[in-house]
Structures are given as structure tokens and as C-alpha cells.
Amino acid sequence: MEKTWNNKAWFLVLPVLVLVAFSAIIPLMTVVNYSVQDTFGNNQFFWAGLDWFDDTLHSSRFWEALWRNLLFSGIILAIQIPLGIFIALHMPKRGWGVPVCLVLMALPLLIPWNVVGTIWQVFGRVDIGLLGRALAGLGVDYNYVQDPFDAWATIVVMDVWHWTSLVVLLCYAGLVSIPDAYYQAARIDGASRWSVFRFIQLPKMQRVLLIAVLLRFMDSFMIYTEPFVVTGGGPGNETTFLSIDLVKMAIGQFDVGPAAAMSLIYFLIVMLLSWVFYTVMTNYGQGDER
Amino acid sequence: MARIVLDHIRHSYLSNPVRDEDYALKEVHHTFADGGAYALLGPSGCGKTSLLNIISGLVAPSRGRILFGDQDVTDLPTERRNIAQVFQFPVVYDTMSVFDNMAFPLRNRGVDEADIQRRVTETLEIIGLADRAHKRARGLTADQKQKISLGRGLVRQDVNAILFDEPLTVIDPHMKWVLRSQLKELHKRFGYTMVYVTHDQTEALTFAQTVVVMFEGQIVQIGTPAELFERPSHTFVGYFIGSPGMNVMPVTLDGATAHLGSQTIALPGAASPANATRIELGVRPEYVRVGREGMPMQVRTVEDIGRHRIVRGTLEGSEIAAILPEHDELPAEPRVSFDPRGINIYADSWRQVLGA
Amino acid sequence: MLELRNITKQVGAETHLSDISLRLERGTLNVLLGPTLSGKTSLMRIMAGLDRPSSGTIHVDGVDVTGVSPQKRDVAMVFQQFINYPSMTVYDNIASPMRVAGADRQSIDEAVQRAATLMKLTPYLDRTPLNLSGGQQQRTALARAIVKNAGLVLLDEPLANLDYKLREELRAELPRIFAESGTIFVYATTEPSEALLLGGNTATLSEGRVTQFGRTIEVFRRPADLITARTFSDPPLNTVAMHKSNGAFSLEGGVSFPATDALHAIADGAYTMGFQPHHLSLSRTAPDAVALRAVVTALEITGSESFVHLRFAGADWIMLTPGVQNYAVGEEIEVFLDPRLLMVFDGAGRAVGQATAMAA
């Protein structure tokens, strides 16, 4: 809605603009600059045109890492969104249970990424970890350092443990805003539990779910710290995601040019997919209004 | 369809009610006849919505039983009581079309699709939304949404009762007239038992054959609109019904005459309430005649509300309001007299029967 | 004085307000009357400075304030929802605008006590708003608006969420409070009866236009056009098509009666006749009253009055008549209408021959 015009408002935005310029726009421009040049160190740069982009798009290493990212985000969304909704639906709506549940749910969110990684790294170790020992004791052949499936399972479980709460809290906020009259009307209409979910709760949660899906997608697609701490990208390259590959390339091998090209492509993919999610979910169910 | 029996219903929202004040509903013992149109009228917090939710089963009463016909339904959940309810704010299923909204309660009950098609089409005709059947419910106006809420009850043909919880609150004045007369027509045509909760006297009186006036968790009077207007059994009913409400003035009695300050008023009959600490005379503004005859009145304001004027002032130190018809003149020194038909005597707030 | 000049508000492709010009004098109560979405709230938001008009200007005492922010305008506003500071006591809530303005302790206390007395809030000053009833909460919001002592007080359907009886009491108190301060009050409502009880001036709104502005009772009695008459009638205005020729009006169904007074002078042709529901009566109120036969379609009885729904020549009418009237639905009854109480509208909906048409 149009508001009263007041030029002073710009001064309030200015600090943010400066901050964004330094933290995002200038680094981004630097990356763009790197992506079209080659260097052998000593601060000597040569014009490389679009070669690095061409190379990246034709490298199997890039496509494999991208596939792993997509698979990981897909698994994460497929588990966390339904699980988050399920937990939110079963949380108490009033009484003393509400603050208890909210605090419990918020706890994992308060732990920093690398700490979560370290916790699970130790937790899952076959020699000293509680989980590793317990599974071994049960006769399960579990070893995240050597077995790709175990490595994946560990990272997925860890992310679910860490981030499902976010989905729960968002969904819960959507659920408590539904007036009682809707539930009462549904009871009078003889609606089943499923119908109540499908026709009342889900439509009313649509907005918060959109936010949850976007946040969880972007975050999981850019996953770095946890696999870096737990598996270091291994075994082999089995858990080497784009972000890990990027760091290896840029800092480990000092291939600044290809790394810059790859990160720009990475950035574009995140933007594109986020836009697709946003459009699909906001347009859902609004086709024939009026 | 069935009559609804409320058998000594008491309800408290506290887990361990002890005193009388702990009860939101003190004691309600009443039968709603099959096919009747009832209104539950009272200010907010009087327990009228609690009572309605007890009938629909959304609230379980602390004490007492509720029967539909001869069947005790006290322990039956809402969905098995076979009632319809329309809420204050329209409840529609946003993502469904108007048709699917109406079909929803039938589909939930496993009615076959051909039957659903027929009944929904019929009901859409009745509520006048046939041309919007396949539009999404989300884009409709408040009164159309409210019609859908009502329609979801009407499609079920066999409902025991249709309950309304202040259904016209969000509707514009002009639309209220239309919806209200449609409700009355439906009642006449299909003979549903209807219970209508409202704080708006006009809605209650125009909708119902029998109005149940509630105050502080109790029923204070049950009667036809005319009875409530002519012979309010409690000063609260006199105040709450009518606008402005009834004039209530402290008097002393002497057989068939009442003394108001220095004035003497002839009563239609004698009253001799025993042991009453407070005697009052109640007369509605509609029965106060303003002219050149009678007791002198000090006028404070005159409100012209179009079809008549409300004259407010004092009579012997008591506040009094009188209705002056549109074309009548207000004399410079107005005097008032009371139409004997409109005089009621109250002892400790309860109406006394006047003897011959 | 607040003056709106040619205010238009466009949001996307929709026109919320179109070409509104109003002059509101100091010390007056002005009602904005119109159905939901007629533009009342949009207009108030522009008066408050919360929104900027797409075109047109706003002047306070001749000074253009169009782009000035609400904080710098001398405005108080009360909304339909009860808006108070939940953590403050009623006292602090009422005192807040004066504290912001930096008034001294004693003058704050005096003003708060006076407003509290006026709004009957004195016993509740130490409570927080959430421990009050809806009516008390809204009275707190009203008291805060009074204490602010603003030059312009905007009330957007302030009583809509309150109980009927409470609404009636506050409605009776408000004009008195308005009369005591010298500010401009603007009061939005959907209900004609509320406008009549408040008195003052009324601007009727329909689809973003002000259709008429004048003294409330004048607008009610002499609406300039059919839309205004419909907006300002509850129960709804009764209308029916009629035709004038040879100095007489004829209605469908063979009823005709001579055109009297100013109506005699209007041109022959087709017109719409309108009249208030309480102007239909069961007995001949004037010797030349027009007798009409209409069919009863529904009855609504309030105890003191009856609303008899009628059908006459394809039009749905309501008769508001004193006492309890019992008719069977479908019964044909004779009703009377004093031709001097008629409003006549031409093909474009404008009122014609009004000079003596409406006797008070």
C-alpha cells in the first residue's frame, strides 16, 4: 500500500545498503571478476573469457556434486516437511505443555553448525561413540567413515535432528492462528481427521509452509559445515557437495577461476530453484478465483 | 427432527465449581419444541453461546442431561448428534468450490454421488447461489459465505436442529433484512427446529416465535416478542428489550395507586408485594405520552431519529425517556402521562401481578 | 477546518475513492455512512495521513498537509478492533498521548481523570486492558483519543464489535462528548440508525463516491438521489416504478393518483417512486392517501412494532407499523401512503420536485 512520502526514510535504509554492498555486492563482483580470468599466483591475472564456465558445465565432477546436492535437498525436504507438520499437529494448543514443547523444539536451533557436526561425529564413531557402539552391539555393520550409505544416513539424520524444529515452529504458528469455529464447523459437517487436515489445516498453513520449504531448500542446498566436519566429503567423493568441492578447489588447489565460475553457476541454480518453488507454491490453488 | 430437552443443565468452565458464581450456566431446564423458532437473547457473557454449544455437543455440560426426542445425547459427540450450526464468522473451505463446500457434509457421511448432485443443486437454488456453484468459495462476499455455511446445514435434510451463533454480525444492514427473511421462509418451508443466539434484540424478536432472555447464566424470561415487550417479568428484560429500554422509577404503593415523588399515578390494578425492599414502576417510552396534560417533565435532549423522536429528561428526579411520533409537536412546557396498558410494577426487580 | 479537494485513490486497477471534496468545520460531528467497501476506511486513512491520495489535496485551516506524516498531523483515531497497549494499565493507556507530547504530571492526571469519568472508567484505571470487557476496552481507546485533544478525531466503526445495548449507551454519550470539545469528529458506520442517533452532518458513500453531504436529518429526509436514499434507509427503502402523464402518476396494477405540489411541475415520463417503510400505514392517515393492495410475504414482530413484508407490482416492500399485526402469508391487505411523503427519482436516479415533497 502506498504510504506517505518522506525522504528521511532513506537515511534509515542507508546503513543496511552499505552493509549489503560490502558483504554481498562487492564480493559478488570480485567473484564475477575471478570467473573470467586465470592466474598462476603472484597476483598476475590473464583474461580467460567464458572458458571456466564452459569447463565447469562439461566437468563430470561438477555434475556429480550437483546431483548429490539435489538428492540431499530432496531427501531433506521429503523427511523434514511431513515430519515437521506431523509434530506440529500433535503439539498441545493450550496449557502448560505449550511453553515446554516450544523450548524443546527451539533447543537444536540454538546449537551452531560446527558443534552439531562435532557432536554427531563423536556420537557416531564406531570406537568411542555412543551411537556407533550401540549399533555395533546390535550387530549392525555401521561405519560412516567407510560406508557411503552410512555416511549419507548420518548426515541426513543429523540435519533432520538439527532443522526439523524450524519447520515445526513455523507450522505451529500457522496452526494456532486457525479460529476454533473452523474445527467446530468441521465436526458438525462430520469431517474425518484427514479431511480436517486436507481442507482446513493445510490451506491455512500454506503461507508458512512456503517459507519453511524455501528456507529448508536453500539451507540444505548450501550445506557445508556438517559434512565437512563429519565426513570431510568422504568416503571417496560420496558426500562431496558443491560447497565442499568449491572450497577444495578454491583454497585446497587454489583454482580461483574455475571455482569462481562454479560458484556463480551454483548461485544461479539456488536462485532459479527458489524462484520455481515460490511461484509454484504461491500459485497453487488460486487458478480460478472469482 | 426432534424436540430438544435440556434437563437441569449446569455448566462451569472451572474444574471444581463450588459457588453459584463459578457456573457460566446456573441451571437451565427447558424444552425446545420440535419445529420451533427460538432465539437466545442476552448480553455477552450471559451464557447463551455456552448453552448453544452444549446443544451442539461442542461443550459437555458439567451437570444435567440433554435429549433429542427421547434419545439421551449427553455423551454423543457433535458429529453424531446430526445438527447444523452457523457461526458468527463465516466458515467456508477456501480451497473448495461452492458446490464442493455444500457437498462436503454429505460426502463425509458416505451419501452416494447422484444423491449429492441432486440435493446440493436443490439447496443452491434455495440459497440463491446456483450461478456460482463452480466458483471457488474464497472470493465470495461475507453474506455469500454465510449462505454457504447455512447451505451446508440445509443439504442434510434430516438434521435435528439448525443452530445459529450470531450469524449476521459481519453482514451489512441491508443484507441482514434479506438473509433474515430467507431464514424465516426456510423455517416455514421445511419446519426445522431453529435456535438463534444473538445480543441484538431486533434480530431475536423478528426471527423467533419464542425468545429466551438470559442474564448472568440464567433464563430470566421465556415468551413471545409481544409478551417480552408488554410484560417484562424482570427489570433486566425491560431494560434489555426495546430501545430505549423501559423507564424504571422508584415508587411507593397504596392499593391501586403509586406515588412517584409528589405525583400520584393510577395503576390498572392493586398490588401488595410482601417483604419487598424495593418497589419500582416500569413503563416503556412507547407508553409515555408527551403533551400538555399530566406530570411536568424537565427535557434534557430531543433526538430526532427519523421516524420518531426520543425525548430524554427527568420526572420527579428520575431519568425518563419518551417516544414522540414523527409529526407530533413538543410543547414548550411538556407534561407526561402513562398509558395504563404499559404500566408494570416490580418488587425487588421481579414483576408483580396486579389484582383487580 | 479540514478540507478535502478532489481526492481520488487508485490501488492497482481498482478505484477506492473517486473525486471526493468535503469541508468539515471545527466543532462538528461528521458521519461517513455507507456499506462495507464503500470507501469509508480508505477516506479516513487519507484524512489521518496513513495513506496518500493518488490525486487531490488535503488542507487544514488552509494549509496543504497532503504529504505530511500522521505523527505530525493533529489526529487521533479509534478503530473497530480494540487497540490498547496490553502491558500498560488503563490509566497509562489513556495518559500515553500526553506523555508522548511531554505534558507535566499534574495536567496529565487532570485530563486522565476527566476522560475516565466521561467514559465511566474510573474504577478500572489500575487494570490492564486484557482484564476488561470489550466495551471497557473500547472506552479506554476512546478516552485516549479524547485526552489527545487532537484537532481531528477519526472513529472507524468504533462500536461495531460491541453488544447492542452497550452500543446504544455509548452512542447516546458520544454526541455529548463531541459537543464539549472543539475538534472535528469523523465517525464511520454502516448503520443508518447510528447516523441518525449521532446527529451532526452525514456524508453518504457509495462505491468510492460521496453521494451527498449535509445535516444528517436533512440528508435522511431529502436525499438527492436514489443511491443516497437507499444507503440511508434501514429497513431498506421501498421503491416501485411509476409513470406520469396528464398531471397524474400511475403505478402498475391500475393505481393512479394526482401529482400534487412540486411534483405537479415535473415532466411527463417514467420515474421511480421511493418511500420510507414507516410511511406505509394500515389506516388512511391523510384524506388523499393512496390506497394500495399488496400481498403479505413475511411477518417480523418485535413486540412494539411489526415489519410486514409486502409484494406490490413485482417490488418487495417492508411496512413498519406499530403494535402486533398478525396476517397470514399470502393474504392481500390494503395499505395507505400519503403522497406528500413520496420521494420521486428520475431515470438517472436524481430526486425531482423536492421543494415540498418531504414534510417533516
mmCIF file of C-alpha atoms in Angstrom, chain A residues 76-251:
data_model
loop_
_atom_site.group_PDB
_atom_site.id
_atom_site.type_symbol
_atom_site.label_atom_id
_atom_site.label_comp_id
_atom_site.label_asym_id
_atom_site.label_seq_id
_atom_site.Cartn_x
_atom_site.Cartn_y
_atom_site.Cartn_z
ATOM 1 C CA ILE A 76 15.756 -33.431 3.479
ATOM 2 C CA LEU A 77 12.519 -31.823 2.235
ATOM 3 C CA ALA A 78 10.800 -35.202 1.888
ATOM 4 C CA ILE A 79 11.567 -36.012 5.517
ATOM 5 C CA GLN A 80 11.528 -32.676 7.329
ATOM 6 C CA ILE A 81 8.360 -31.108 5.864
ATOM 7 C CA PRO A 82 5.982 -34.035 6.577
ATOM 8 C CA LEU A 83 7.716 -34.777 9.883
ATOM 9 C CA GLY A 84 7.558 -31.101 10.881
ATOM 10 C CA ILE A 85 3.853 -30.905 10.033
ATOM 11 C CA PHE A 86 3.212 -34.147 11.869
ATOM 12 C CA ILE A 87 4.921 -32.954 15.057
ATOM 13 C CA ALA A 88 3.251 -29.523 14.871
ATOM 14 C CA LEU A 89 -0.174 -31.184 14.561
ATOM 15 C CA HIS A 90 0.462 -33.148 17.730
ATOM 16 C CA MET A 91 1.773 -30.336 19.863
ATOM 17 C CA PRO A 92 -0.611 -29.048 22.559
ATOM 18 C CA LYS A 93 -2.530 -25.879 21.618
ATOM 19 C CA ARG A 94 -3.015 -24.597 25.165
ATOM 20 C CA GLY A 95 -1.932 -25.249 28.729
ATOM 21 C CA TRP A 96 1.433 -25.783 30.379
ATOM 22 C CA GLY A 97 2.605 -28.112 27.606
ATOM 23 C CA VAL A 98 2.894 -25.253 25.131
ATOM 24 C CA PRO A 99 5.966 -23.468 26.558
ATOM 25 C CA VAL A 100 7.654 -26.809 27.335
ATOM 26 C CA CYS A 101 7.234 -28.025 23.748
ATOM 27 C CA LEU A 102 8.311 -24.704 22.279
ATOM 28 C CA VAL A 103 11.518 -24.629 24.323
ATOM 29 C CA LEU A 104 12.298 -28.282 23.464
ATOM 30 C CA MET A 105 11.742 -27.529 19.809
ATOM 31 C CA ALA A 106 13.897 -24.415 19.867
ATOM 32 C CA LEU A 107 16.874 -26.148 21.538
ATOM 33 C CA PRO A 108 18.502 -27.784 18.475
ATOM 34 C CA LEU A 109 18.183 -24.498 16.585
ATOM 35 C CA LEU A 110 20.362 -22.763 19.151
ATOM 36 C CA ILE A 111 23.371 -25.042 18.531
ATOM 37 C CA PRO A 112 25.938 -23.810 15.983
ATOM 38 C CA TRP A 113 26.506 -25.853 12.810
ATOM 39 C CA ASN A 114 30.046 -26.975 13.568
ATOM 40 C CA VAL A 115 29.107 -28.023 17.088
ATOM 41 C CA VAL A 116 26.261 -30.139 15.713
ATOM 42 C CA GLY A 117 28.753 -31.652 13.298
ATOM 43 C CA THR A 118 31.232 -32.408 16.029
ATOM 44 C CA ILE A 119 28.559 -33.879 18.300
ATOM 45 C CA TRP A 120 27.467 -36.315 15.621
ATOM 46 C CA GLN A 121 30.982 -37.023 14.507
ATOM 47 C CA VAL A 122 31.822 -38.243 18.003
ATOM 48 C CA PHE A 123 28.367 -39.756 18.616
ATOM 49 C CA GLY A 124 28.618 -41.961 15.541
ATOM 50 C CA ARG A 125 32.236 -43.153 15.929
ATOM 51 C CA VAL A 126 32.491 -46.923 15.981
ATOM 52 C CA ASP A 127 35.264 -46.965 18.543
ATOM 53 C CA ILE A 128 34.060 -44.492 21.167
ATOM 54 C CA GLY A 129 30.693 -43.040 20.006
ATOM 55 C CA LEU A 130 27.523 -43.925 21.872
ATOM 56 C CA LEU A 131 25.546 -44.462 18.662
ATOM 57 C CA GLY A 132 28.369 -46.279 16.866
ATOM 58 C CA ARG A 133 28.937 -48.667 19.799
ATOM 59 C CA ALA A 134 25.239 -49.243 20.303
ATOM 60 C CA LEU A 135 24.654 -50.108 16.639
ATOM 61 C CA ALA A 136 27.691 -52.353 16.610
ATOM 62 C CA GLY A 137 26.361 -54.028 19.747
ATOM 63 C CA LEU A 138 23.073 -54.688 17.925
ATOM 64 C CA GLY A 139 25.006 -56.305 15.152
ATOM 65 C CA VAL A 140 24.520 -53.512 12.643
ATOM 66 C CA ASP A 141 27.519 -53.048 10.404
ATOM 67 C CA TYR A 142 27.676 -49.253 10.746
ATOM 68 C CA ASN A 143 30.681 -47.166 9.796
ATOM 69 C CA TYR A 144 30.215 -43.689 8.341
ATOM 70 C CA VAL A 145 33.888 -43.319 7.502
ATOM 71 C CA GLN A 146 33.933 -46.266 5.111
ATOM 72 C CA ASP A 147 30.373 -46.950 4.034
ATOM 73 C CA PRO A 148 28.806 -44.310 1.691
ATOM 74 C CA PHE A 149 25.257 -45.225 2.750
ATOM 75 C CA ASP A 150 26.143 -44.883 6.433
ATOM 76 C CA ALA A 151 27.813 -41.560 5.719
ATOM 77 C CA TRP A 152 24.702 -40.270 3.962
ATOM 78 C CA ALA A 153 22.399 -41.625 6.641
ATOM 79 C CA THR A 154 24.447 -39.902 9.337
ATOM 80 C CA ILE A 155 24.351 -36.529 7.613
ATOM 81 C CA VAL A 156 20.630 -36.794 6.838
ATOM 82 C CA VAL A 157 19.719 -37.824 10.389
ATOM 83 C CA MET A 158 21.879 -35.063 11.744
ATOM 84 C CA ASP A 159 20.208 -32.431 9.556
ATOM 85 C CA VAL A 160 16.767 -33.758 10.431
ATOM 86 C CA TRP A 161 17.642 -33.583 14.117
ATOM 87 C CA HIS A 162 19.000 -30.076 13.736
ATOM 88 C CA TRP A 163 16.414 -28.422 11.477
ATOM 89 C CA THR A 164 13.041 -30.183 11.687
ATOM 90 C CA SER A 165 12.268 -27.900 14.660
ATOM 91 C CA LEU A 166 12.251 -24.904 12.349
ATOM 92 C CA VAL A 167 9.526 -26.487 10.215
ATOM 93 C CA VAL A 168 7.634 -27.480 13.371
ATOM 94 C CA LEU A 169 7.696 -23.957 14.800
ATOM 95 C CA LEU A 170 6.583 -22.358 11.540
ATOM 96 C CA CYS A 171 3.745 -24.856 11.067
ATOM 97 C CA TYR A 172 2.705 -24.489 14.677
ATOM 98 C CA ALA A 173 2.442 -20.724 14.248
ATOM 99 C CA GLY A 174 0.183 -21.323 11.242
ATOM 100 C CA LEU A 175 -1.954 -23.849 13.100
ATOM 101 C CA VAL A 176 -2.656 -21.793 16.213
ATOM 102 C CA SER A 177 -3.937 -18.924 14.070
ATOM 103 C CA ILE A 178 -6.888 -21.016 12.829
ATOM 104 C CA PRO A 179 -10.095 -19.921 14.636
ATOM 105 C CA ASP A 180 -11.881 -22.609 16.677
ATOM 106 C CA ALA A 181 -15.026 -22.134 14.597
ATOM 107 C CA TYR A 182 -13.348 -23.950 11.694
ATOM 108 C CA TYR A 183 -12.772 -27.076 13.745
ATOM 109 C CA GLN A 184 -16.265 -26.883 15.205
ATOM 110 C CA ALA A 185 -17.828 -26.490 11.762
ATOM 111 C CA ALA A 186 -15.805 -29.473 10.530
ATOM 112 C CA ARG A 187 -17.066 -31.626 13.404
ATOM 113 C CA ILE A 188 -20.625 -30.628 12.605
ATOM 114 C CA ASP A 189 -20.030 -31.468 8.942
ATOM 115 C CA GLY A 190 -18.793 -34.878 10.072
ATOM 116 C CA ALA A 191 -15.323 -34.373 8.602
ATOM 117 C CA SER A 192 -12.679 -37.039 9.179
ATOM 118 C CA ARG A 193 -9.318 -36.228 10.740
ATOM 119 C CA TRP A 194 -7.777 -36.382 7.272
ATOM 120 C CA SER A 195 -10.394 -34.004 5.807
ATOM 121 C CA VAL A 196 -9.749 -31.508 8.590
ATOM 122 C CA PHE A 197 -6.072 -31.625 7.724
ATOM 123 C CA ARG A 198 -6.577 -31.507 3.974
ATOM 124 C CA PHE A 199 -9.246 -28.780 3.819
ATOM 125 C CA ILE A 200 -8.613 -26.603 6.872
ATOM 126 C CA GLN A 201 -5.147 -27.026 8.323
ATOM 127 C CA LEU A 202 -3.151 -27.448 5.131
ATOM 128 C CA PRO A 203 -4.707 -24.450 3.309
ATOM 129 C CA LYS A 204 -4.227 -22.268 6.394
ATOM 130 C CA MET A 205 -0.590 -23.426 6.707
ATOM 131 C CA GLN A 206 0.167 -22.756 3.064
ATOM 132 C CA ARG A 207 1.968 -19.463 3.634
ATOM 133 C CA VAL A 208 4.204 -20.684 6.436
ATOM 134 C CA LEU A 209 4.905 -23.914 4.568
ATOM 135 C CA LEU A 210 6.127 -21.870 1.635
ATOM 136 C CA ILE A 211 8.569 -20.113 3.920
ATOM 137 C CA ALA A 212 9.603 -23.413 5.516
ATOM 138 C CA VAL A 213 10.220 -25.117 2.166
ATOM 139 C CA LEU A 214 12.200 -22.164 0.838
ATOM 140 C CA LEU A 215 14.349 -21.874 3.944
ATOM 141 C CA ARG A 216 14.983 -25.584 4.196
ATOM 142 C CA PHE A 217 15.708 -25.909 0.497
ATOM 143 C CA MET A 218 18.175 -23.041 0.347
ATOM 144 C CA ASP A 219 19.847 -24.098 3.545
ATOM 145 C CA SER A 220 20.171 -27.778 2.649
ATOM 146 C CA PHE A 221 21.278 -26.974 -0.878
ATOM 147 C CA MET A 222 24.140 -24.935 0.508
ATOM 148 C CA ILE A 223 25.108 -27.469 3.153
ATOM 149 C CA TYR A 224 28.782 -27.304 4.039
ATOM 150 C CA THR A 225 29.792 -27.374 7.700
ATOM 151 C CA GLU A 226 28.217 -30.649 8.812
ATOM 152 C CA PRO A 227 29.588 -32.972 6.097
ATOM 153 C CA PHE A 228 32.890 -31.094 6.261
ATOM 154 C CA VAL A 229 33.169 -31.787 9.979
ATOM 155 C CA VAL A 230 31.737 -35.320 9.976
ATOM 156 C CA THR A 231 32.855 -36.943 6.737
ATOM 157 C CA GLY A 232 35.093 -34.364 5.119
ATOM 158 C CA GLY A 233 33.349 -35.177 1.852
ATOM 159 C CA GLY A 234 34.135 -38.890 2.002
ATOM 160 C CA PRO A 235 34.245 -41.776 1.780
ATOM 161 C CA GLY A 236 35.829 -41.024 -1.586
ATOM 162 C CA ASN A 237 33.753 -38.206 -3.003
ATOM 163 C CA GLU A 238 30.472 -39.737 -1.830
ATOM 164 C CA THR A 239 29.477 -36.769 0.335
ATOM 165 C CA THR A 240 31.314 -34.077 -1.591
ATOM 166 C CA PHE A 241 28.670 -31.449 -2.197
ATOM 167 C CA LEU A 242 29.125 -28.416 -4.405
ATOM 168 C CA SER A 243 30.088 -26.252 -1.467
ATOM 169 C CA ILE A 244 32.741 -28.674 -0.258
ATOM 170 C CA ASP A 245 34.060 -29.092 -3.775
ATOM 171 C CA LEU A 246 34.224 -25.341 -4.157
ATOM 172 C CA VAL A 247 36.322 -24.914 -1.058
ATOM 173 C CA LYS A 248 38.623 -27.754 -2.095
ATOM 174 C CA MET A 249 39.058 -26.152 -5.474
ATOM 175 C CA ALA A 250 39.489 -22.571 -4.343
ATOM 176 C CA ILE A 251 41.527 -22.993 -1.188
#
